[in-house]
Amino acid sequence: MAKLLVLHGPNLNLLGTREPEIYGATTLAEIDADLAARASAAGHEIDAFQSNAEHELVDRIQRARSDGTAFIVINPGAFTHTSVAVLDALQAADLPVIEVHLSNIFRRESFRHHSYVSLAARGGIFGLGPHGYELALEALANLIEAESSEGAR
Ligand code: DHK
């Protein structure tokens, strides 16, 4: 059993009604419920947290250093492109991170093409809508399995 932290940045609380042509019709509650069901079916536990405030995301990442969190999935929203503070917190946490974006950030405005957070990420998924979160979970499940079989060796 591993504890996964799923973090959602600013404006992602509006999913479902926010620019649906870009971000889709699925709500954040639906994404979190789907992830929780998939994680528990795989024997893992998820804590999901959304905030519009940079310091709240930083505080939650800092707590992940000592609350048993093993992996982080993060869609930092606009903080992807602006926040050295979120990057620093992820680097300090030193946990495997997967970065998810619902939209294809490389098909959008050029300011969205750069991600600070990618510097702390094992990998990333963009442009696949909510399916990206499922893929992130699958990737983490593989990582967990690889790490536990390494540990057993
Ligand atoms: C979400 C946001 O809120 C934007 O600020 C990013 C990202 C893209 C997404 O595609 O999920 O630029």
PDB file of C-alpha atoms and ligand atoms in Angstrom:
ATOM      1  CA  MET A   1       0.000   0.000   0.000  1.00  0.00           C
ATOM      2  CA  ALA A   2       1.372   3.402  -0.963  1.00  0.00           C
ATOM      3  CA  LYS A   3       0.081   6.840  -0.167  1.00  0.00           C
ATOM      4  CA  LEU A   4      -0.279   9.111  -3.199  1.00  0.00           C
ATOM      5  CA  LEU A   5      -0.768  12.841  -2.998  1.00  0.00           C
ATOM      6  CA  VAL A   6      -2.737  14.420  -5.865  1.00  0.00           C
ATOM      7  CA  LEU A   7      -2.368  18.194  -6.067  1.00  0.00           C
ATOM      8  CA  HIS A   8      -4.454  20.561  -8.156  1.00  0.00           C
ATOM      9  CA  GLY A   9      -3.471  24.195  -8.589  1.00  0.00           C
ATOM     10  CA  PRO A  10      -5.440  27.401  -9.156  1.00  0.00           C
ATOM     11  CA  ASN A  11      -8.699  27.455 -11.090  1.00  0.00           C
ATOM     12  CA  LEU A  12      -8.861  23.690 -11.358  1.00  0.00           C
ATOM     13  CA  ASN A  13     -11.753  23.821  -8.855  1.00  0.00           C
ATOM     14  CA  LEU A  14     -13.719  25.261 -11.787  1.00  0.00           C
ATOM     15  CA  LEU A  15     -13.257  22.228 -14.028  1.00  0.00           C
ATOM     16  CA  GLY A  16     -16.443  21.256 -15.815  1.00  0.00           C
ATOM     17  CA  THR A  17     -17.536  24.853 -16.349  1.00  0.00           C
ATOM     18  CA  ARG A  18     -14.199  26.592 -17.013  1.00  0.00           C
ATOM     19  CA  GLU A  19     -13.443  26.943 -20.742  1.00  0.00           C
ATOM     20  CA  PRO A  20     -14.809  23.427 -21.432  1.00  0.00           C
ATOM     21  CA  GLU A  21     -13.493  23.567 -25.012  1.00  0.00           C
ATOM     22  CA  ILE A  22      -9.970  23.562 -23.476  1.00  0.00           C
ATOM     23  CA  TYR A  23     -10.371  21.765 -20.161  1.00  0.00           C
ATOM     24  CA  GLY A  24     -13.335  19.471 -20.878  1.00  0.00           C
ATOM     25  CA  ALA A  25     -16.605  18.797 -19.074  1.00  0.00           C
ATOM     26  CA  THR A  26     -15.350  16.583 -16.249  1.00  0.00           C
ATOM     27  CA  THR A  27     -15.395  18.154 -12.799  1.00  0.00           C
ATOM     28  CA  LEU A  28     -12.537  18.004 -10.310  1.00  0.00           C
ATOM     29  CA  ALA A  29     -14.740  15.984  -7.924  1.00  0.00           C
ATOM     30  CA  GLU A  30     -15.251  13.414 -10.706  1.00  0.00           C
ATOM     31  CA  ILE A  31     -11.507  13.237 -11.411  1.00  0.00           C
ATOM     32  CA  ASP A  32     -10.713  12.788  -7.711  1.00  0.00           C
ATOM     33  CA  ALA A  33     -13.443  10.160  -7.223  1.00  0.00           C
ATOM     34  CA  ASP A  34     -12.209   8.181 -10.232  1.00  0.00           C
ATOM     35  CA  LEU A  35      -8.606   8.334  -8.984  1.00  0.00           C
ATOM     36  CA  ALA A  36      -9.610   7.299  -5.472  1.00  0.00           C
ATOM     37  CA  ALA A  37     -11.553   4.297  -6.826  1.00  0.00           C
ATOM     38  CA  ARG A  38      -8.683   3.209  -9.088  1.00  0.00           C
ATOM     39  CA  ALA A  39      -6.106   3.686  -6.349  1.00  0.00           C
ATOM     40  CA  SER A  40      -8.070   1.709  -3.790  1.00  0.00           C
ATOM     41  CA  ALA A  41      -8.670  -1.103  -6.332  1.00  0.00           C
ATOM     42  CA  ALA A  42      -4.884  -1.265  -6.699  1.00  0.00           C
ATOM     43  CA  GLY A  43      -4.458  -1.241  -2.909  1.00  0.00           C
ATOM     44  CA  HIS A  44      -3.227   2.328  -2.636  1.00  0.00           C
ATOM     45  CA  GLU A  45      -4.487   5.380  -0.817  1.00  0.00           C
ATOM     46  CA  ILE A  46      -4.981   8.860  -2.249  1.00  0.00           C
ATOM     47  CA  ASP A  47      -5.123  12.262  -0.676  1.00  0.00           C
ATOM     48  CA  ALA A  48      -6.325  14.936  -3.116  1.00  0.00           C
ATOM     49  CA  PHE A  49      -5.881  18.639  -2.445  1.00  0.00           C
ATOM     50  CA  GLN A  50      -6.775  21.704  -4.526  1.00  0.00           C
ATOM     51  CA  SER A  51      -5.831  25.266  -3.781  1.00  0.00           C
ATOM     52  CA  ASN A  52      -5.827  28.596  -5.543  1.00  0.00           C
ATOM     53  CA  ALA A  53      -3.076  29.790  -3.199  1.00  0.00           C
ATOM     54  CA  GLU A  54       0.594  29.141  -3.896  1.00  0.00           C
ATOM     55  CA  HIS A  55       1.532  29.019  -0.197  1.00  0.00           C
ATOM     56  CA  GLU A  56      -1.130  26.381   0.529  1.00  0.00           C
ATOM     57  CA  LEU A  57       0.274  24.123  -2.174  1.00  0.00           C
ATOM     58  CA  VAL A  58       3.801  24.705  -0.837  1.00  0.00           C
ATOM     59  CA  ASP A  59       2.622  23.916   2.720  1.00  0.00           C
ATOM     60  CA  ARG A  60       0.896  20.699   1.543  1.00  0.00           C
ATOM     61  CA  ILE A  61       4.019  19.596  -0.355  1.00  0.00           C
ATOM     62  CA  GLN A  62       6.147  20.312   2.721  1.00  0.00           C
ATOM     63  CA  ARG A  63       3.842  18.120   4.823  1.00  0.00           C
ATOM     64  CA  ALA A  64       4.322  15.319   2.299  1.00  0.00           C
ATOM     65  CA  ARG A  65       7.927  15.043   3.525  1.00  0.00           C
ATOM     66  CA  SER A  66       6.756  13.535   6.812  1.00  0.00           C
ATOM     67  CA  ASP A  67       3.182  12.233   6.413  1.00  0.00           C
ATOM     68  CA  GLY A  68       4.009   8.988   4.640  1.00  0.00           C
ATOM     69  CA  THR A  69       3.395  10.246   1.097  1.00  0.00           C
ATOM     70  CA  ALA A  70       5.279   8.084  -1.368  1.00  0.00           C
ATOM     71  CA  PHE A  71       4.401   9.747  -4.700  1.00  0.00           C
ATOM     72  CA  ILE A  72       2.976  13.001  -5.960  1.00  0.00           C
ATOM     73  CA  VAL A  73       0.767  13.702  -8.974  1.00  0.00           C
ATOM     74  CA  ILE A  74       0.477  17.426  -9.612  1.00  0.00           C
ATOM     75  CA  ASN A  75      -1.306  19.692 -12.022  1.00  0.00           C
ATOM     76  CA  PRO A  76       0.030  23.020 -10.787  1.00  0.00           C
ATOM     77  CA  GLY A  77      -2.313  25.017 -13.070  1.00  0.00           C
ATOM     78  CA  ALA A  78      -0.823  28.411 -13.873  1.00  0.00           C
ATOM     79  CA  PHE A  79       1.845  27.942 -11.156  1.00  0.00           C
ATOM     80  CA  THR A  80       3.454  25.502 -13.608  1.00  0.00           C
ATOM     81  CA  HIS A  81       4.748  28.469 -15.540  1.00  0.00           C
ATOM     82  CA  THR A  82       5.493  30.876 -12.701  1.00  0.00           C
ATOM     83  CA  SER A  83       6.302  29.185  -9.436  1.00  0.00           C
ATOM     84  CA  VAL A  84       9.859  28.619  -8.312  1.00  0.00           C
ATOM     85  CA  ALA A  85       8.338  28.173  -4.821  1.00  0.00           C
ATOM     86  CA  VAL A  86       6.320  25.099  -5.891  1.00  0.00           C
ATOM     87  CA  LEU A  87       9.388  23.743  -7.695  1.00  0.00           C
ATOM     88  CA  ASP A  88      11.553  24.267  -4.605  1.00  0.00           C
ATOM     89  CA  ALA A  89       8.989  22.519  -2.378  1.00  0.00           C
ATOM     90  CA  LEU A  90       8.866  19.521  -4.733  1.00  0.00           C
ATOM     91  CA  GLN A  91      12.639  19.353  -4.871  1.00  0.00           C
ATOM     92  CA  ALA A  92      12.814  19.517  -1.068  1.00  0.00           C
ATOM     93  CA  ALA A  93      10.222  16.736  -0.786  1.00  0.00           C
ATOM     94  CA  ASP A  94      12.440  14.577  -2.984  1.00  0.00           C
ATOM     95  CA  LEU A  95       9.583  12.203  -3.911  1.00  0.00           C
ATOM     96  CA  PRO A  96       8.719  10.828  -7.355  1.00  0.00           C
ATOM     97  CA  VAL A  97       6.507  13.411  -9.089  1.00  0.00           C
ATOM     98  CA  ILE A  98       4.328  13.107 -12.181  1.00  0.00           C
ATOM     99  CA  GLU A  99       3.156  16.354 -13.764  1.00  0.00           C
ATOM    100  CA  VAL A 100      -0.234  16.364 -15.486  1.00  0.00           C
ATOM    101  CA  HIS A 101      -1.865  18.961 -17.723  1.00  0.00           C
ATOM    102  CA  LEU A 102      -5.325  18.494 -19.154  1.00  0.00           C
ATOM    103  CA  SER A 103      -4.579  20.632 -22.181  1.00  0.00           C
ATOM    104  CA  ASN A 104      -1.700  20.424 -24.619  1.00  0.00           C
ATOM    105  CA  ILE A 105       0.310  23.310 -23.200  1.00  0.00           C
ATOM    106  CA  PHE A 106       2.576  23.287 -26.276  1.00  0.00           C
ATOM    107  CA  ARG A 107      -0.338  24.080 -28.608  1.00  0.00           C
ATOM    108  CA  ARG A 108      -1.249  27.122 -26.548  1.00  0.00           C
ATOM    109  CA  GLU A 109       0.277  30.525 -25.756  1.00  0.00           C
ATOM    110  CA  SER A 110       4.080  30.520 -25.616  1.00  0.00           C
ATOM    111  CA  PHE A 111       4.095  31.459 -21.889  1.00  0.00           C
ATOM    112  CA  ARG A 112       2.561  28.029 -21.226  1.00  0.00           C
ATOM    113  CA  HIS A 113       5.397  26.204 -22.981  1.00  0.00           C
ATOM    114  CA  HIS A 114       7.766  26.455 -20.040  1.00  0.00           C
ATOM    115  CA  SER A 115       7.270  24.477 -16.851  1.00  0.00           C
ATOM    116  CA  TYR A 116       9.324  25.123 -13.715  1.00  0.00           C
ATOM    117  CA  VAL A 117       7.717  22.064 -12.137  1.00  0.00           C
ATOM    118  CA  SER A 118       9.080  19.734 -14.834  1.00  0.00           C
ATOM    119  CA  LEU A 119      12.532  20.181 -13.264  1.00  0.00           C
ATOM    120  CA  ALA A 120      11.242  18.160 -10.293  1.00  0.00           C
ATOM    121  CA  ALA A 121       9.165  15.636 -12.257  1.00  0.00           C
ATOM    122  CA  ARG A 122       9.974  12.057 -13.193  1.00  0.00           C
ATOM    123  CA  GLY A 123       7.634  12.437 -16.125  1.00  0.00           C
ATOM    124  CA  GLY A 124       4.664  14.314 -17.441  1.00  0.00           C
ATOM    125  CA  ILE A 125       1.422  13.901 -19.367  1.00  0.00           C
ATOM    126  CA  PHE A 126      -0.296  16.696 -21.252  1.00  0.00           C
ATOM    127  CA  GLY A 127      -3.180  17.138 -23.664  1.00  0.00           C
ATOM    128  CA  LEU A 128      -5.112  13.987 -22.822  1.00  0.00           C
ATOM    129  CA  GLY A 129      -7.740  15.524 -20.564  1.00  0.00           C
ATOM    130  CA  PRO A 130      -8.756  13.623 -17.408  1.00  0.00           C
ATOM    131  CA  HIS A 131      -7.332  10.422 -18.904  1.00  0.00           C
ATOM    132  CA  GLY A 132      -3.911  11.917 -18.122  1.00  0.00           C
ATOM    133  CA  TYR A 133      -4.544  11.411 -14.400  1.00  0.00           C
ATOM    134  CA  GLU A 134      -5.378   7.735 -14.958  1.00  0.00           C
ATOM    135  CA  LEU A 135      -2.154   7.330 -16.918  1.00  0.00           C
ATOM    136  CA  ALA A 136      -0.209   9.044 -14.136  1.00  0.00           C
ATOM    137  CA  LEU A 137      -1.702   6.610 -11.641  1.00  0.00           C
ATOM    138  CA  GLU A 138      -0.814   3.671 -13.852  1.00  0.00           C
ATOM    139  CA  ALA A 139       2.761   4.955 -14.176  1.00  0.00           C
ATOM    140  CA  LEU A 140       3.006   5.309 -10.403  1.00  0.00           C
ATOM    141  CA  ALA A 141       1.611   1.819  -9.835  1.00  0.00           C
ATOM    142  CA  ASN A 142       4.377   0.525 -12.124  1.00  0.00           C
ATOM    143  CA  LEU A 143       6.980   2.543 -10.231  1.00  0.00           C
ATOM    144  CA  ILE A 144       5.700   1.224  -6.901  1.00  0.00           C
ATOM    145  CA  GLU A 145       5.877  -2.338  -8.179  1.00  0.00           C
ATOM    146  CA  ALA A 146       9.363  -1.841  -9.618  1.00  0.00           C
ATOM    147  CA  GLU A 147      10.574  -0.312  -6.364  1.00  0.00           C
ATOM    148  CA  SER A 148       9.065  -3.032  -4.192  1.00  0.00           C
ATOM    149  CA  SER A 149      10.529  -5.814  -6.331  1.00  0.00           C
ATOM    150  CA  GLU A 150      13.902  -4.029  -6.180  1.00  0.00           C
ATOM    151  CA  GLY A 151      13.546  -3.850  -2.397  1.00  0.00           C
ATOM    152  CA  ALA A 152      12.756  -7.558  -2.244  1.00  0.00           C
ATOM    153  CA  ARG A 153      15.939  -8.428  -4.106  1.00  0.00           C
TER     154      ARG A 153
HETATM  155  C1  DHK B   1      -4.145  24.206 -16.318  1.00  0.00           C
HETATM  156  C2  DHK B   1      -4.097  25.543 -16.139  1.00  0.00           C
HETATM  157  O1  DHK B   1      -4.871  26.123 -15.224  1.00  0.00           O
HETATM  158  C3  DHK B   1      -3.261  26.421 -16.970  1.00  0.00           C
HETATM  159  O2  DHK B   1      -2.827  27.565 -16.277  1.00  0.00           O
HETATM  160  C4  DHK B   1      -2.066  25.679 -17.555  1.00  0.00           C
HETATM  161  C5  DHK B   1      -3.196  23.497 -17.212  1.00  0.00           C
HETATM  162  C6  DHK B   1      -2.521  24.386 -18.208  1.00  0.00           C
HETATM  163  C7  DHK B   1      -3.844  22.258 -17.810  1.00  0.00           C
HETATM  164  O3  DHK B   1      -3.848  22.101 -19.029  1.00  0.00           O
HETATM  165  O4  DHK B   1      -4.318  21.416 -17.051  1.00  0.00           O
HETATM  166  O5  DHK B   1      -1.407  26.503 -18.469  1.00  0.00           O
END
